[in-house]
Amino acid sequence: MYNGLPLDSRTLLNTPRSTDIRRVEPGFYSNLGIEQGILEYLKIYSNVPNNAIEILFNIAGIPVTKSGSSELWPILGLIYKTNHVFLIGYHGNKKPSDTFAFLEDFVVEASNLTHFEIHYLGKTYSFSIKGFCADAPAKAIVLNIKYHTGYSSCTKCNIVGDYSERRDEDYHQGTSPVENIPRFGLVSQVSLDYQYLICLGIVKKLLLMWNFGDLRIRLPFRNVQLISSALIHLLSNYNTSKQIIFNNPHMNGPLLQGCTNSQYKKLIFNDMTFIVNDNKNDCCCVKGNKIIKMFNIALKDIYGLFVIIGKEYLKRSDLYKLPCPSSILGIYEVDDLFEFMTWPVKDIEFKYFSFPICLDSIRMAVVPLHHTE
């Protein structure tokens, strides 16, 4: 019935029968090419502003398995100001021992495309490297410079060492293959790495100073416990469907005993948004079927938990009787606020929309807003 179809899906998809690879110690390298990835993009989006194509490239090592020692070192390209990421080439088995051999095909093609441009469907597109993005260890390998933990390792300045003829002997370990790419700045077009410099660098150093540093800087042990408890609490309550987000910090209270100055006016919890002192957004139901009006959101340091500070409506009655009592639908007329108390944020069950029954009355009508996933 389908005599025209091939017997194997690989024939239909034109899967290559062989792959060009070359030996790059201690593994093998396969080059797919920069131009091939760009042409795949131009097949879909041919209208490129000013017919100028700029790419960012990235190199990083990725473990193949959790238990093994094998690594994959891909070269990835991203067309600037788009989401189009493509594979330029990859090296398997281990980290390449010879950077020049690893990047040979990439550097040659990038240089040729820069000089001779890209031609597709009668149009000519200029080509340039916009920048190199990588973590600090991979950047050190590609640029052949000191690793980020050493002296004279900064890619943006030369505070330590003498800078002469592009060669700081304390910084450079030798030449880099990417130096041969035309119009590519090894300082101006190489980004700094947020993960290693900030998260694993400055932040780590601050944490050590706050915990074990000079007494003038060190935080009191009680404050460290409080912060740790709060972070653990946030982590235990965080998942993709039930996020807790605090916004609009303030210092205006009210605060009850045991609460700290970590105060917020806005809370997003379980896809519900609460804003204190806003009739449309400051009423909720907590465990025990209690209707609460919020006045503040704060951290309670005794437990390291975030709580809402509010008052419970002690009186509730049907807002209407016909065609059925409103209480069947969870709709009430409420009155008589009790004194300030606290309830854990995680005890919020759903949100109420509240509004005054009449302009000169303190009685409120509350209507439940049930949020479903």
Short mmCIF file of C-alpha atoms in Angstrom, two decimals, residues 131-370:
data_model
loop_
_atom_site.label_atom_id
_atom_site.label_comp_id
_atom_site.label_asym_id
_atom_site.label_seq_id
_atom_site.Cartn_x
_atom_site.Cartn_y
_atom_site.Cartn_z
CA GLY A 131 31.00 37.25 22.71
CA PHE A 132 32.24 34.19 24.54
CA CYS A 133 30.16 32.95 27.51
CA ALA A 134 31.45 30.21 29.77
CA ASP A 135 32.04 29.41 33.40
CA ALA A 136 35.36 30.45 34.90
CA PRO A 137 37.21 27.09 34.53
CA ALA A 138 36.21 26.65 30.86
CA LYS A 139 37.11 30.27 30.14
CA ALA A 140 40.57 29.74 31.62
CA ILE A 141 41.10 26.69 29.39
CA VAL A 142 39.99 28.45 26.18
CA LEU A 143 41.87 31.72 26.84
CA ASN A 144 44.90 29.87 28.27
CA ILE A 145 45.01 32.02 31.39
CA LYS A 146 45.22 31.47 35.13
CA TYR A 147 42.23 29.87 36.82
CA HIS A 148 39.84 32.15 38.67
CA THR A 149 41.16 31.21 42.13
CA GLY A 150 44.72 32.37 41.42
CA TYR A 151 46.41 35.75 41.62
CA SER A 152 46.36 37.81 38.43
CA SER A 153 43.36 35.85 37.15
CA CYS A 154 40.96 38.72 36.34
CA THR A 155 39.97 38.95 32.66
CA LYS A 156 39.07 42.64 32.91
CA CYS A 157 41.96 44.31 34.75
CA ASN A 158 45.66 43.92 35.54
CA ILE A 159 45.89 45.23 39.07
CA VAL A 160 48.48 42.56 39.94
CA GLY A 161 51.38 42.26 37.50
CA ASP A 162 52.77 44.37 34.67
CA TYR A 163 50.74 44.57 31.45
CA SER A 164 52.91 44.76 28.37
CA GLU A 165 52.20 43.89 24.73
CA ARG A 166 49.04 41.96 25.61
CA ARG A 167 51.12 39.64 27.78
CA ASP A 168 50.94 39.68 31.56
CA GLU A 169 53.26 36.82 32.52
CA ASP A 170 51.33 36.27 35.75
CA TYR A 171 48.02 36.13 33.87
CA HIS A 172 48.71 34.46 30.50
CA GLN A 173 49.84 30.85 30.39
CA GLY A 174 50.50 31.05 26.65
CA THR A 175 48.67 31.95 23.46
CA SER A 176 44.99 31.18 22.86
CA PRO A 177 43.49 29.78 19.65
CA VAL A 178 40.62 32.32 19.71
CA GLU A 179 43.15 35.15 19.30
CA ASN A 180 43.08 34.30 15.59
CA ILE A 181 39.39 35.18 15.18
CA PRO A 182 39.16 38.60 13.47
CA ARG A 183 37.57 41.47 15.39
CA PHE A 184 37.13 39.38 18.55
CA GLY A 185 38.18 41.14 21.77
CA LEU A 186 39.57 38.79 24.38
CA VAL A 187 38.78 41.33 27.11
CA SER A 188 35.77 43.29 25.91
CA GLN A 189 33.88 40.30 24.45
CA VAL A 190 34.46 37.70 27.16
CA SER A 191 31.77 37.83 29.84
CA LEU A 192 32.34 37.47 33.56
CA ASP A 193 30.96 34.36 35.22
CA TYR A 194 28.25 35.05 37.80
CA GLN A 195 28.25 31.55 39.30
CA TYR A 196 31.94 31.34 40.21
CA LEU A 197 32.62 35.02 40.87
CA ILE A 198 29.47 35.96 42.80
CA CYS A 199 27.71 32.84 44.11
CA LEU A 200 30.81 30.72 44.81
CA GLY A 201 33.14 33.69 45.28
CA ILE A 202 31.86 36.85 46.95
CA VAL A 203 28.77 35.31 48.57
CA LYS A 204 30.79 32.41 49.96
CA LYS A 205 33.34 34.83 51.39
CA LEU A 206 30.59 36.94 52.97
CA LEU A 207 29.05 33.86 54.57
CA LEU A 208 32.41 32.88 56.04
CA MET A 209 32.96 36.40 57.36
CA TRP A 210 29.47 36.60 58.89
CA ASN A 211 29.90 33.22 60.58
CA PHE A 212 33.61 32.98 61.45
CA GLY A 213 35.13 36.39 60.75
CA ASP A 214 36.22 39.26 62.96
CA LEU A 215 33.88 39.96 65.87
CA ARG A 216 33.13 43.41 64.45
CA ILE A 217 31.64 41.73 61.37
CA ARG A 218 30.44 38.39 62.70
CA LEU A 219 26.67 37.97 63.16
CA PRO A 220 25.32 36.88 66.55
CA PHE A 221 24.71 33.15 66.74
CA ARG A 222 20.98 33.73 67.36
CA ASN A 223 20.68 35.74 64.14
CA VAL A 224 22.48 33.01 62.19
CA GLN A 225 20.02 30.43 63.54
CA LEU A 226 17.09 32.69 62.66
CA ILE A 227 18.27 33.20 59.08
CA SER A 228 18.99 29.49 58.65
CA SER A 229 15.55 28.54 59.97
CA ALA A 230 13.87 31.02 57.64
CA LEU A 231 15.77 29.70 54.62
CA ILE A 232 15.00 26.08 55.51
CA HIS A 233 11.34 26.99 55.94
CA LEU A 234 11.22 28.70 52.56
CA LEU A 235 12.90 25.71 50.91
CA SER A 236 10.50 23.23 52.53
CA ASN A 237 7.51 25.19 51.26
CA TYR A 238 8.82 25.75 47.74
CA ASN A 239 7.82 23.72 44.72
CA THR A 240 6.69 24.51 41.22
CA SER A 241 2.98 24.58 42.09
CA LYS A 242 3.08 26.15 45.56
CA GLN A 243 5.48 29.06 45.57
CA ILE A 244 5.68 31.57 48.41
CA ILE A 245 6.80 35.02 47.27
CA PHE A 246 7.10 38.10 49.47
CA ASN A 247 7.08 41.60 47.97
CA ASN A 248 6.94 45.26 49.04
CA PRO A 249 9.04 45.23 52.23
CA HIS A 250 8.25 47.87 54.85
CA MET A 251 8.88 48.80 58.49
CA ASN A 252 5.46 50.11 59.54
CA GLY A 253 4.05 47.20 61.55
CA PRO A 254 1.99 46.15 63.32
CA LEU A 255 4.31 43.62 64.94
CA LEU A 256 3.57 41.19 67.75
CA GLN A 257 5.97 39.70 70.28
CA GLY A 258 8.38 37.29 68.64
CA CYS A 259 8.09 38.87 65.18
CA THR A 260 11.02 40.60 63.48
CA ASN A 261 11.41 43.56 61.17
CA SER A 262 11.27 41.33 58.09
CA GLN A 263 7.88 42.72 57.08
CA TYR A 264 6.05 42.65 53.75
CA LYS A 265 2.86 44.12 52.34
CA LYS A 266 2.36 41.61 49.53
CA LEU A 267 2.24 37.82 49.59
CA ILE A 268 1.84 35.35 46.71
CA PHE A 269 0.98 31.86 47.93
CA ASN A 270 -0.57 28.95 46.01
CA ASP A 271 -1.31 31.30 43.09
CA MET A 272 -3.21 33.62 45.46
CA THR A 273 -2.16 37.25 45.90
CA PHE A 274 -2.68 39.02 49.22
CA ILE A 275 -2.08 42.71 49.90
CA VAL A 276 -2.46 44.01 53.45
CA ASN A 277 -4.98 46.81 54.09
CA ASP A 278 -6.65 46.26 50.72
CA ASN A 279 -10.24 45.04 51.05
CA LYS A 280 -10.04 43.17 47.77
CA ASN A 281 -6.91 41.26 48.76
CA ASP A 282 -6.50 41.20 52.56
CA CYS A 283 -8.97 38.54 53.68
CA CYS A 284 -8.41 34.79 53.87
CA CYS A 285 -9.54 31.55 55.48
CA VAL A 286 -7.02 29.68 57.61
CA LYS A 287 -7.13 26.22 59.14
CA GLY A 288 -10.02 25.85 61.56
CA ASN A 289 -12.38 27.66 59.16
CA LYS A 290 -11.39 31.06 60.58
CA ILE A 291 -11.94 34.21 58.53
CA ILE A 292 -8.95 36.56 58.96
CA LYS A 293 -8.32 40.15 57.92
CA MET A 294 -4.59 40.69 57.28
CA PHE A 295 -2.70 43.69 58.63
CA ASN A 296 0.89 42.57 58.10
CA ILE A 297 3.17 39.73 56.91
CA ALA A 298 6.30 39.10 58.98
CA LEU A 299 8.93 36.61 60.11
CA LYS A 300 8.35 35.06 63.53
CA ASP A 301 11.80 34.42 64.95
CA ILE A 302 10.75 31.90 67.60
CA TYR A 303 9.98 29.34 64.90
CA GLY A 304 11.73 30.89 61.92
CA LEU A 305 8.36 30.88 60.12
CA PHE A 306 6.64 33.55 58.09
CA VAL A 307 3.26 34.47 59.52
CA ILE A 308 0.34 36.72 58.76
CA ILE A 309 -0.60 39.21 61.46
CA GLY A 310 -4.32 39.88 61.52
CA LYS A 311 -7.64 39.81 63.31
CA GLU A 312 -10.32 37.15 63.23
CA TYR A 313 -13.95 38.00 62.48
CA LEU A 314 -15.87 36.63 65.48
CA LYS A 315 -19.35 37.14 64.08
CA ARG A 316 -20.59 35.65 60.83
CA SER A 317 -24.06 35.22 59.40
CA ASP A 318 -25.80 34.62 56.09
CA LEU A 319 -25.49 37.53 53.70
CA TYR A 320 -28.80 36.46 52.14
CA LYS A 321 -31.42 33.72 52.71
CA LEU A 322 -32.94 33.26 49.24
CA PRO A 323 -32.85 31.27 47.06
CA CYS A 324 -30.64 29.46 49.60
CA PRO A 325 -28.67 30.49 52.67
CA SER A 326 -25.44 32.12 51.49
CA SER A 327 -23.45 30.12 54.04
CA ILE A 328 -23.96 27.02 51.86
CA LEU A 329 -21.74 28.74 49.29
CA GLY A 330 -19.31 30.02 51.92
CA ILE A 331 -20.55 33.60 51.58
CA TYR A 332 -20.99 35.52 54.84
CA GLU A 333 -21.69 38.82 56.46
CA VAL A 334 -18.89 39.30 59.03
CA ASP A 335 -18.29 41.70 61.90
CA ASP A 336 -16.53 42.15 65.25
CA LEU A 337 -12.79 41.88 64.70
CA PHE A 338 -10.89 40.24 67.58
CA GLU A 339 -7.41 41.24 68.78
CA PHE A 340 -4.21 40.88 66.76
CA MET A 341 -2.90 37.33 66.42
CA THR A 342 -0.54 35.40 64.10
CA TRP A 343 -1.11 32.43 61.79
CA PRO A 344 1.55 30.60 59.69
CA VAL A 345 1.41 31.46 55.99
CA LYS A 346 1.18 27.75 55.17
CA ASP A 347 -2.14 27.56 57.09
CA ILE A 348 -3.91 29.75 54.50
CA GLU A 349 -6.55 27.62 52.76
CA PHE A 350 -8.17 30.07 50.36
CA LYS A 351 -8.80 33.74 49.70
CA TYR A 352 -11.87 35.87 50.38
CA PHE A 353 -12.95 38.91 48.42
CA SER A 354 -14.40 41.38 50.92
CA PHE A 355 -16.41 44.57 50.53
CA PRO A 356 -18.44 46.80 52.89
CA ILE A 357 -22.17 46.09 52.99
CA CYS A 358 -22.89 49.81 53.10
CA LEU A 359 -20.66 52.85 53.01
CA ASP A 360 -21.14 53.85 56.66
CA SER A 361 -20.93 50.34 58.08
CA ILE A 362 -18.02 48.31 59.46
CA ARG A 363 -19.85 45.11 58.52
CA MET A 364 -18.27 43.33 55.58
CA ALA A 365 -19.41 40.77 53.04
CA VAL A 366 -16.89 38.04 52.19
CA VAL A 367 -17.00 35.84 49.10
CA PRO A 368 -14.59 32.87 48.76
CA LEU A 369 -12.28 32.74 45.77
CA HIS A 370 -11.34 29.10 45.33
#
